[in-house]
XYZ file of C-alpha atoms in Angstrom:
661
model
C 20.465 26.758 59.106
C 21.607 30.298 58.065
C 19.227 32.337 55.969
C 21.001 34.637 53.442
C 19.629 38.149 53.001
C 20.837 40.945 50.652
C 19.891 44.589 51.315
C 20.272 47.783 49.260
C 20.052 50.689 51.682
C 19.457 54.353 50.738
C 20.087 57.062 53.333
C 17.446 59.760 53.586
C 18.090 63.290 54.810
C 18.545 64.186 58.437
C 20.644 61.147 59.251
C 17.731 58.706 58.882
C 18.208 55.531 56.870
C 15.770 53.421 54.899
C 16.309 49.687 54.514
C 14.861 48.145 51.369
C 15.110 44.337 51.082
C 16.571 43.623 47.692
C 16.391 39.841 47.912
C 15.127 37.361 50.499
C 16.224 33.842 49.741
C 14.373 31.053 51.548
C 17.109 28.648 50.569
C 18.682 27.179 53.674
C 22.134 25.840 54.229
C 22.363 22.937 56.661
C 24.553 23.635 59.680
C 27.305 21.193 60.241
C 30.627 21.021 61.882
C 33.398 21.922 59.460
C 36.957 20.668 59.719
C 39.694 23.309 59.942
C 40.748 24.644 56.524
C 44.423 24.370 55.661
C 46.443 27.203 54.144
C 46.597 25.426 50.763
C 42.846 24.851 50.759
C 42.263 28.473 51.689
C 44.496 29.635 48.787
C 42.764 27.296 46.329
C 39.371 28.514 47.438
C 40.478 32.148 46.971
C 41.880 31.453 43.491
C 38.624 29.761 42.504
C 36.656 32.739 43.807
C 38.821 35.127 41.773
C 38.127 33.127 38.607
C 34.370 33.017 39.266
C 34.237 36.712 40.090
C 36.261 37.581 36.974
C 33.809 35.624 34.797
C 30.951 37.515 36.369
C 32.618 40.891 35.865
C 33.564 40.362 32.207
C 30.153 38.995 31.199
C 28.210 41.226 28.774
C 25.147 41.180 31.031
C 24.696 43.771 33.809
C 26.606 42.887 36.961
C 24.771 40.840 39.606
C 26.325 42.515 42.641
C 24.632 40.120 45.072
C 26.116 37.117 43.276
C 29.548 38.731 43.415
C 29.246 39.345 47.136
C 28.061 35.776 47.693
C 31.146 34.431 45.870
C 33.330 36.594 48.048
C 31.555 35.583 51.242
C 31.547 31.838 50.590
C 35.233 31.888 49.678
C 36.248 33.649 52.891
C 33.879 32.368 55.586
C 32.958 36.017 56.206
C 29.868 36.718 58.264
C 28.922 39.674 56.022
C 30.122 41.178 52.724
C 29.397 44.793 51.958
C 29.577 47.047 48.908
C 28.975 50.715 49.607
C 28.449 52.678 46.386
C 29.636 56.281 46.648
C 28.290 58.604 43.918
C 30.331 61.390 42.371
C 28.343 63.920 44.387
C 29.676 62.361 47.620
C 26.392 63.132 49.418
C 25.497 60.577 52.111
C 21.858 60.482 51.104
C 22.945 59.248 47.672
C 25.004 56.288 48.990
C 23.831 52.797 48.041
C 24.441 49.611 50.085
C 24.459 46.024 48.901
C 25.032 43.451 51.671
C 25.343 39.690 51.870
C 24.885 38.109 55.337
C 25.763 34.577 56.224
C 23.092 34.653 58.891
C 20.526 37.087 60.226
C 22.270 40.095 61.841
C 21.985 40.325 65.590
C 20.710 43.905 65.326
C 18.388 45.361 62.669
C 20.521 48.528 62.604
C 23.692 46.921 61.224
C 23.848 49.301 58.268
C 23.855 52.312 60.585
C 26.707 50.786 62.521
C 28.592 50.148 59.265
C 28.005 53.713 58.110
C 29.325 55.084 61.373
C 32.476 52.964 61.167
C 33.144 54.001 57.545
C 32.604 57.671 58.297
C 34.925 57.460 61.281
C 37.711 55.734 59.392
C 37.209 57.533 56.039
C 36.216 61.154 56.805
C 37.041 61.882 53.132
C 36.933 59.547 50.107
C 39.878 57.155 49.914
C 42.721 57.851 47.516
C 44.577 54.493 47.675
C 43.197 51.078 46.774
C 44.890 49.148 49.611
C 43.121 46.974 52.181
C 42.253 48.726 55.441
C 41.441 47.052 58.763
C 38.560 48.699 60.621
C 38.433 47.440 64.174
C 38.955 43.802 65.088
C 36.814 42.050 62.474
C 36.310 44.287 59.378
C 38.494 44.500 56.236
C 37.690 47.262 53.718
C 39.245 48.098 50.331
C 38.366 51.280 48.420
C 37.147 50.586 44.863
C 39.445 53.009 43.071
C 40.333 53.062 39.377
C 43.778 53.692 37.933
C 42.603 57.227 37.069
C 41.642 57.770 40.752
C 37.931 57.530 40.021
C 36.362 56.559 43.371
C 33.342 54.201 43.225
C 32.905 53.046 46.845
C 34.036 50.446 49.405
C 34.133 46.646 49.371
C 34.246 45.069 52.844
C 34.467 41.715 54.665
C 33.271 41.289 58.247
C 34.274 38.176 60.218
C 32.484 36.830 63.240
C 35.626 35.457 64.915
C 37.891 38.436 64.397
C 40.977 38.869 62.224
C 44.210 36.923 62.279
C 47.228 36.275 60.105
C 45.273 33.401 58.562
C 43.105 36.008 56.898
C 45.907 37.157 54.541
C 44.446 35.199 51.608
C 41.038 36.774 52.264
C 42.677 40.202 52.252
C 44.389 39.383 48.938
C 41.052 38.253 47.477
C 39.398 41.448 48.691
C 42.109 43.585 47.102
C 41.955 41.697 43.781
C 38.164 41.902 43.608
C 38.292 45.591 44.491
C 40.552 46.166 41.482
C 38.367 44.011 39.207
C 35.272 45.832 40.374
C 36.896 49.216 39.679
C 37.794 47.996 36.183
C 34.193 46.908 35.661
C 32.860 50.298 36.751
C 35.396 52.023 34.482
C 34.248 49.915 31.546
C 30.605 50.534 32.324
C 31.201 54.294 32.636
C 33.044 54.222 29.321
C 30.189 52.351 27.674
C 27.642 54.753 29.122
C 29.694 57.719 27.902
C 30.053 56.078 24.499
C 26.324 55.431 24.236
C 25.562 58.989 25.309
C 28.105 60.305 22.813
C 26.654 58.170 20.033
C 23.167 59.328 20.952
C 24.262 62.959 20.815
C 26.008 62.284 17.518
C 22.891 60.599 16.135
C 20.619 63.450 17.221
C 23.003 65.887 15.570
C 23.460 64.103 12.250
C 19.739 63.380 11.990
C 19.223 67.143 11.678
C 22.138 67.894 9.358
C 21.385 68.649 5.699
C 24.596 66.913 4.597
C 24.246 63.208 3.769
C 26.247 61.113 6.265
C 26.939 57.389 5.824
C 28.725 54.908 8.082
C 30.410 51.963 6.384
C 31.978 48.849 7.897
C 33.725 46.451 5.504
C 31.970 48.109 2.558
C 28.530 47.567 4.141
C 26.271 50.456 5.118
C 25.559 50.406 8.856
C 23.931 53.823 9.227
C 22.531 56.648 7.072
C 21.009 59.896 8.244
C 17.780 61.132 6.572
C 19.753 63.321 4.139
C 21.780 60.264 3.107
C 18.625 58.240 2.523
C 17.167 61.032 0.407
C 20.344 61.262 -1.644
C 20.214 57.542 -2.440
C 16.473 57.653 -3.059
C 15.461 55.303 -0.213
C 12.405 55.751 1.984
C 13.607 53.835 5.050
C 17.005 53.104 6.570
C 16.232 49.377 6.433
C 16.235 49.581 2.626
C 19.936 50.436 2.719
C 21.434 49.024 5.913
C 23.608 46.033 5.124
C 23.919 46.878 1.430
C 27.394 47.327 0.001
C 28.307 50.942 -0.611
C 30.050 49.885 -3.803
C 26.683 48.833 -5.260
C 25.844 52.519 -5.618
C 28.863 53.430 -7.740
C 29.312 52.926 -11.453
C 31.549 50.105 -12.644
C 34.338 52.439 -13.756
C 34.569 53.885 -10.230
C 34.176 50.644 -8.277
C 37.889 49.889 -7.897
C 38.848 53.462 -7.007
C 36.191 53.793 -4.287
C 37.115 50.352 -2.900
C 40.782 51.388 -2.780
C 39.949 54.554 -0.863
C 37.857 52.558 1.632
C 40.765 50.155 2.203
C 43.064 53.083 2.904
C 40.585 54.567 5.368
C 40.103 51.246 7.144
C 43.884 51.014 7.485
C 43.902 54.364 9.268
C 45.302 56.449 6.408
C 44.200 60.037 5.853
C 42.415 60.390 2.522
C 41.749 63.814 0.966
C 38.236 64.549 -0.348
C 37.482 62.837 -3.650
C 34.635 62.904 -6.141
C 32.416 60.115 -7.353
C 29.177 59.426 -9.199
C 26.463 57.778 -7.116
C 23.686 55.785 -8.755
C 20.408 56.225 -6.874
C 17.670 53.623 -6.493
C 15.785 55.259 -9.360
C 18.873 55.140 -11.607
C 19.636 58.862 -11.477
C 23.310 59.728 -11.312
C 24.462 62.256 -8.712
C 27.950 63.734 -8.586
C 29.209 63.937 -4.995
C 32.301 65.072 -3.145
C 33.220 62.576 -0.425
C 34.995 63.572 2.776
C 35.845 60.479 4.822
C 37.396 59.631 8.167
C 37.700 56.638 10.455
C 35.491 56.840 13.579
C 34.052 54.582 16.294
C 30.414 53.523 16.127
C 28.919 51.258 18.792
C 32.441 50.505 19.947
C 33.695 49.376 16.535
C 35.788 51.241 13.938
C 33.815 52.326 10.873
C 34.340 54.738 7.984
C 32.265 57.906 8.132
C 31.445 59.479 4.769
C 30.141 63.033 4.478
C 28.751 63.612 0.998
C 28.292 66.943 -0.731
C 25.993 66.853 -3.724
C 27.776 68.666 -6.565
C 25.320 67.715 -9.301
C 23.595 71.077 -9.664
C 26.894 72.892 -9.310
C 28.485 70.780 -12.045
C 25.496 71.317 -14.314
C 25.666 75.046 -13.668
C 29.387 75.000 -14.459
C 28.704 73.147 -17.691
C 26.043 75.682 -18.634
C 28.454 78.475 -17.721
C 31.253 76.989 -19.829
C 28.882 76.464 -22.748
C 27.687 80.042 -22.396
C 31.097 81.702 -22.165
C 32.430 79.598 -25.039
C 29.754 80.879 -27.424
C 29.356 84.546 -26.506
C 31.344 87.273 -28.212
C 32.350 88.889 -24.915
C 35.664 88.176 -23.283
C 35.225 86.713 -19.783
C 38.027 86.553 -17.219
C 38.627 85.882 -13.525
C 41.627 87.106 -11.550
C 42.502 85.436 -8.236
C 44.831 86.759 -5.549
C 47.093 84.239 -3.849
C 47.290 86.714 -0.980
C 44.226 88.964 -0.504
C 44.883 92.671 -0.124
C 43.301 94.902 2.528
C 40.855 97.426 1.115
C 42.352 100.116 3.357
C 45.735 99.905 1.595
C 46.722 102.875 -0.562
C 45.515 102.488 -4.184
C 49.018 102.474 -5.702
C 50.127 99.790 -3.237
C 47.025 97.751 -4.062
C 47.903 97.924 -7.754
C 51.411 96.638 -7.050
C 49.941 93.894 -4.860
C 47.684 92.840 -7.733
C 50.704 92.506 -9.999
C 52.709 90.565 -7.396
C 50.026 88.156 -6.160
C 47.312 88.180 -8.823
C 47.029 85.651 -11.625
C 44.588 84.956 -14.436
C 42.612 82.021 -13.051
C 40.380 81.506 -16.075
C 39.122 83.084 -19.268
C 37.127 82.070 -22.303
C 38.426 81.623 -25.842
C 37.504 85.165 -26.887
C 39.503 86.697 -24.055
C 42.407 84.350 -24.736
C 42.625 85.561 -28.345
C 42.638 89.161 -27.200
C 45.505 88.282 -24.858
C 47.508 86.854 -27.747
C 46.841 83.140 -27.140
C 45.070 80.532 -29.218
C 43.465 78.666 -26.303
C 42.478 79.647 -22.751
C 44.830 77.004 -21.345
C 47.808 78.949 -22.692
C 47.123 81.981 -20.484
C 45.276 80.464 -17.517
C 47.477 80.612 -14.442
C 49.776 83.327 -15.773
C 50.721 86.024 -13.244
C 49.118 89.392 -13.783
C 52.558 90.977 -14.029
C 53.151 89.093 -17.300
C 49.907 90.577 -18.683
C 50.747 94.132 -17.676
C 50.319 95.390 -21.245
C 46.649 94.382 -21.139
C 45.873 95.055 -17.468
C 47.558 98.435 -17.240
C 48.299 100.270 -13.990
C 45.995 103.151 -14.895
C 43.056 100.807 -15.446
C 43.722 98.909 -12.231
C 44.093 102.154 -10.288
C 40.714 103.378 -11.548
C 39.205 100.003 -10.630
C 40.529 100.284 -7.064
C 39.576 103.944 -6.633
C 35.990 103.263 -7.731
C 35.421 100.688 -5.027
C 36.334 97.635 -7.134
C 33.575 98.295 -9.668
C 33.867 99.345 -13.290
C 30.770 99.435 -15.502
C 30.789 100.247 -19.197
C 34.211 101.881 -19.187
C 36.005 102.189 -22.506
C 39.715 101.430 -22.703
C 42.183 101.518 -25.567
C 45.087 99.139 -26.167
C 47.850 99.510 -28.718
C 49.210 96.447 -30.459
C 50.552 95.041 -33.700
C 47.184 95.675 -35.326
C 47.055 99.275 -34.128
C 44.710 100.690 -31.537
C 41.972 98.422 -30.244
C 39.091 99.588 -28.088
C 37.122 97.692 -25.435
C 34.156 98.298 -23.158
C 35.003 96.699 -19.803
C 32.878 95.658 -16.835
C 34.583 94.391 -13.689
C 33.651 93.753 -10.085
C 35.810 92.700 -7.154
C 34.917 90.158 -4.474
C 35.656 91.507 -0.992
C 35.669 89.167 2.000
C 36.373 90.456 5.507
C 37.610 93.787 4.122
C 40.045 92.084 1.737
C 39.962 91.862 -2.042
C 40.221 88.184 -3.011
C 39.252 88.028 -6.705
C 38.071 90.019 -9.717
C 35.432 88.997 -12.252
C 35.308 90.875 -15.531
C 34.030 90.996 -19.084
C 35.114 92.943 -22.133
C 33.537 93.707 -25.495
C 35.660 94.893 -28.386
C 34.261 98.069 -29.931
C 37.128 98.860 -32.289
C 34.848 98.871 -35.345
C 32.421 101.212 -33.623
C 35.236 103.556 -32.619
C 36.572 103.522 -36.184
C 33.117 104.433 -37.445
C 32.979 107.234 -34.902
C 36.437 108.351 -35.997
C 35.353 108.509 -39.632
C 32.175 110.299 -38.613
C 34.120 112.878 -36.626
C 36.601 113.225 -39.468
C 33.756 113.794 -41.900
C 32.224 116.342 -39.541
C 35.561 118.121 -39.278
C 35.966 118.172 -43.035
C 32.466 119.595 -43.374
C 33.195 122.266 -40.794
C 36.386 123.242 -42.551
C 34.581 123.269 -45.896
C 31.868 125.486 -44.443
C 34.557 127.724 -42.992
C 36.306 128.028 -46.330
C 33.002 128.739 -48.072
C 32.180 131.434 -45.546
C 35.650 132.930 -45.881
C 35.906 132.741 -49.652
C 32.247 133.373 -50.464
C 30.227 135.244 -47.879
C 33.327 136.788 -46.367
C 34.516 138.250 -49.695
C 31.010 139.426 -50.504
C 30.678 141.165 -47.153
C 34.076 142.779 -47.690
C 32.858 144.168 -51.027
C 29.604 145.378 -49.446
C 31.575 147.070 -46.674
C 33.911 148.810 -49.120
C 31.061 150.009 -51.362
C 28.999 151.184 -48.395
C 32.012 153.105 -47.060
C 32.435 154.876 -50.428
C 28.731 155.630 -50.577
C 28.684 156.933 -47.019
C 31.693 159.166 -47.716
C 30.061 160.744 -50.792
C 26.718 161.249 -49.069
C 28.392 162.823 -46.074
C 30.390 165.155 -48.379
C 27.171 166.222 -50.054
C 25.495 166.490 -46.650
C 22.810 164.261 -47.977
C 20.020 163.289 -45.620
C 20.826 159.570 -46.180
C 24.429 159.947 -45.028
C 23.655 158.752 -41.490
C 21.789 155.731 -42.827
C 24.732 154.898 -45.051
C 27.041 154.963 -42.001
C 24.769 152.381 -40.321
C 25.074 150.159 -43.370
C 28.861 150.454 -43.115
C 28.754 149.531 -39.427
C 26.470 146.545 -40.055
C 28.695 145.349 -42.886
C 31.750 145.546 -40.615
C 29.981 143.584 -37.838
C 28.796 140.948 -40.302
C 32.280 140.611 -41.750
C 33.786 140.303 -38.274
C 31.161 137.696 -37.354
C 32.009 135.649 -40.418
C 35.723 135.848 -39.544
C 34.930 134.675 -35.994
C 32.898 131.756 -37.298
C 35.660 130.948 -39.756
C 38.310 130.947 -37.036
C 36.086 128.655 -34.972
C 35.461 126.265 -37.830
C 39.050 126.377 -39.067
C 41.380 127.276 -36.169
C 44.509 127.982 -38.187
C 46.521 128.674 -35.033
C 46.352 124.961 -34.206
C 48.523 124.234 -37.230
C 50.987 127.029 -36.627
C 50.939 127.461 -32.871
C 50.602 125.435 -29.664
C 47.259 124.138 -28.327
C 47.759 126.297 -25.261
C 47.646 129.510 -27.306
C 44.559 128.357 -29.198
C 42.704 127.589 -25.961
C 43.853 130.887 -24.464
C 42.396 132.757 -27.443
C 39.170 130.718 -27.146
C 38.835 131.756 -23.499
C 39.654 135.392 -24.369
C 36.974 135.538 -27.065
C 34.439 133.902 -24.754
C 35.251 136.359 -21.979
C 34.528 139.204 -24.407
C 30.910 138.108 -24.651
C 28.449 140.072 -22.498
C 27.462 138.602 -19.108
C 30.131 135.901 -18.975
C 33.544 135.571 -17.330
C 35.909 133.005 -18.803
C 39.530 132.316 -17.925
C 42.145 129.812 -19.017
C 44.543 128.023 -16.636
C 47.494 125.780 -17.495
C 50.517 124.321 -15.735
C 52.705 124.785 -18.808
C 53.605 121.084 -18.876
C 51.546 120.096 -21.925
C 53.110 119.911 -25.376
C 51.260 118.111 -28.162
C 52.632 117.647 -31.675
C 49.876 115.496 -33.130
C 47.553 117.769 -35.118
C 44.594 115.396 -34.819
C 44.879 115.285 -31.023
C 45.170 119.068 -30.798
C 42.169 119.559 -33.066
C 39.893 117.166 -31.167
C 40.843 118.615 -27.781
C 40.126 122.091 -29.120
C 36.751 120.955 -30.471
C 35.865 119.353 -27.127
C 36.646 122.645 -25.365
C 34.596 124.546 -27.948
C 31.575 122.287 -27.548
C 31.773 122.322 -23.725
C 31.902 126.148 -23.675
C 29.070 126.312 -26.200
C 26.920 124.052 -23.969
C 27.693 126.214 -20.935
C 26.650 129.352 -22.818
C 23.501 127.975 -24.446
C 22.101 125.495 -21.937
C 23.712 125.920 -18.515
C 22.989 129.664 -18.075
C 26.484 129.964 -16.627
C 28.086 133.248 -15.606
C 31.595 131.865 -15.118
C 33.620 129.313 -17.082
C 37.083 127.966 -16.247
C 39.105 126.223 -18.967
C 42.144 124.216 -17.724
C 44.871 122.219 -19.473
C 47.421 120.321 -17.384
C 49.444 117.150 -17.098
C 49.061 114.752 -14.161
C 51.694 112.033 -14.106
C 51.239 110.216 -17.418
C 47.858 111.738 -18.295
C 46.953 114.956 -20.128
C 43.733 116.454 -18.796
C 41.499 119.093 -20.399
C 38.593 120.338 -18.250
C 35.806 122.869 -18.744
C 33.921 123.822 -15.562
C 30.958 126.195 -15.234
C 28.695 127.416 -12.449
C 25.497 126.862 -14.383
C 22.322 124.952 -13.618
C 23.918 121.510 -14.016
C 22.567 118.428 -15.756
C 21.959 114.692 -15.451
C 24.994 113.090 -17.165
C 23.181 109.883 -18.132
C 20.261 111.710 -19.793
C 22.493 114.319 -21.349
C 24.693 111.662 -22.955
C 21.697 109.948 -24.479
C 19.929 113.075 -25.740
C 22.646 115.556 -26.696
C 24.352 115.290 -30.076
C 27.035 117.689 -28.873
C 27.922 115.491 -25.903
C 27.927 112.394 -28.084
C 30.324 114.111 -30.441
C 32.622 114.958 -27.528
C 32.623 111.295 -26.499
C 33.421 110.278 -30.063
C 36.297 112.744 -30.271
C 37.754 111.578 -26.931
C 37.691 107.933 -28.003
C 39.164 108.810 -31.387
C 42.362 110.088 -29.774
C 42.538 107.258 -27.199
C 41.078 109.224 -24.319
C 38.073 109.126 -22.032
C 35.443 111.743 -21.283
C 33.936 112.231 -17.829
C 31.012 114.475 -16.919
C 30.655 115.487 -13.271
C 27.420 117.322 -12.670
C 24.320 117.571 -10.524
C 21.275 119.736 -11.135
C 21.930 123.152 -9.592
C 25.627 122.505 -8.883
C 27.301 123.304 -12.182
C 29.049 121.009 -14.648
C 32.637 119.857 -15.184
C 33.590 118.063 -18.403
C 37.037 116.441 -18.456
C 38.873 114.665 -21.250
C 41.820 112.551 -20.096
C 44.402 111.043 -22.468
C 47.260 108.739 -21.383
C 50.505 110.146 -22.733
C 51.834 106.715 -23.698
C 48.750 105.953 -25.756
C 48.759 109.220 -27.726
C 50.979 109.129 -30.787
C 53.257 112.109 -31.237
C 52.987 113.470 -27.663
C 55.844 114.365 -25.377
């Protein structure tokens, strides 16, 4: 009888080996004389062994290596069958041995002898899966996959040596070596798949986005975020349920159609749907889907993005902008523009690549449309009359922010005035969009215009009254006092000197009234150019004690409109008056010039300065200057800091000022 023993041997360090019995079978096989085996019988036995081994290797259960070696040994009459497992590290101490013996080995150190023979014949891992003959009685085939993944050696050892009759055994060894390599490949693939799925599961379990896996409409997996979205406490409450059960009836067919397309391998763009939770609440979601493998089977992976709060916010936003009296607009750029680009080039880029993405009904009416849909999507270049280059240039130069700026637009209904707020969205140093709002203040500006007109009429009336009343009276007093002084001086009367003082005082009072009259009613504005009137204003101011005042002009300004000339003159008057009374200035510079398409009047002093925001709120004079600037379609800017002087500038676009050249 021949006892059969299987060993799995692990080699320890230092060349020592440890033999661990893996199986000791007390089953005995009776010894008997066997008749010689014919070639046909040998081939049949090999074919049967291949079939049995193939069944073993394709079974879903883990491979019984000892059973495989036994099949190989019994089919070949081999004395021993070996499988030497070689790990990827290639270290000898990590080798594993599985051996089937037909009978007890003659020496207890057979595995050391086998190791020595393998090391001698294969100093490096094999690279070809052909059968090798080691010595007189050992056949070895490397277990090598098609991708050259080396798993080890499969060997047959015969007691009676090798001969040509062993060709069938060699073929069997080669076939089983290939089948075994395929098995190891499949097992490695399954291990990699399981590890990949485990990594995927650990990842998606932590993701905040709901993720669902669907196979034939049935839910096979949901991460915690997906369970929360559907209102379930445990995965078991949902697994196996049809995904379509969670969609409303009007969306059932569409979602089913998209799932069929995904299962067929088609690419489907993200789509929206309304999920019905366990508690009946409806949630609007965006679904991004793709076909993936899960546990070795194709499934549809759905990544859901809950849009419910966003949609509700959008509805509230639309309801809000549709009811307010402000105009709301959004400009998008098809190609963002770098913030480092020159301002004029940025303005041209806005016209070329910007478009009105959305606006409310109020803004649409201001843009000449009845509904927002009529202007949404229009290029900014077609709205150039409303979004003018000057306004866009100021927006760019101020760092893509405009707050409370007043702009004037001319149209069929005359001049219209708006207070505009705008802010740009900058991403990675590029302007991508502009949000803005506008409030029409035409009625307010008209009221200011009438107020300024009334004030001007009152000033002129006061001037006429001073000239015709007080002025004439002072002239009479001066003439009478001169006559009286002449007579008293001729008589050498003691009151003659006093009479001369009365004459001098009367002359000064009369001159003061004439000065006030010229200030209240600057006749030169109606007969001469604004430049001459401002030059005279600077000359008269310079004549005052303790003050230096000069006028500068580039000679490029010519204004025909009397109203514009008058208001610019009044602004200069008021600015100089503020510098004299409040700024404690010793020097004032009055300038009038033209820059491109803008006329600019500035009054600068070296006084104590002021806070522009507080001054605008508290000073009636400054408010009046703002009113006058808006009345003629201009803007007023105050540049000042405490202790650094003040500069007041009124700027008027030439094209928006009637009667200018």
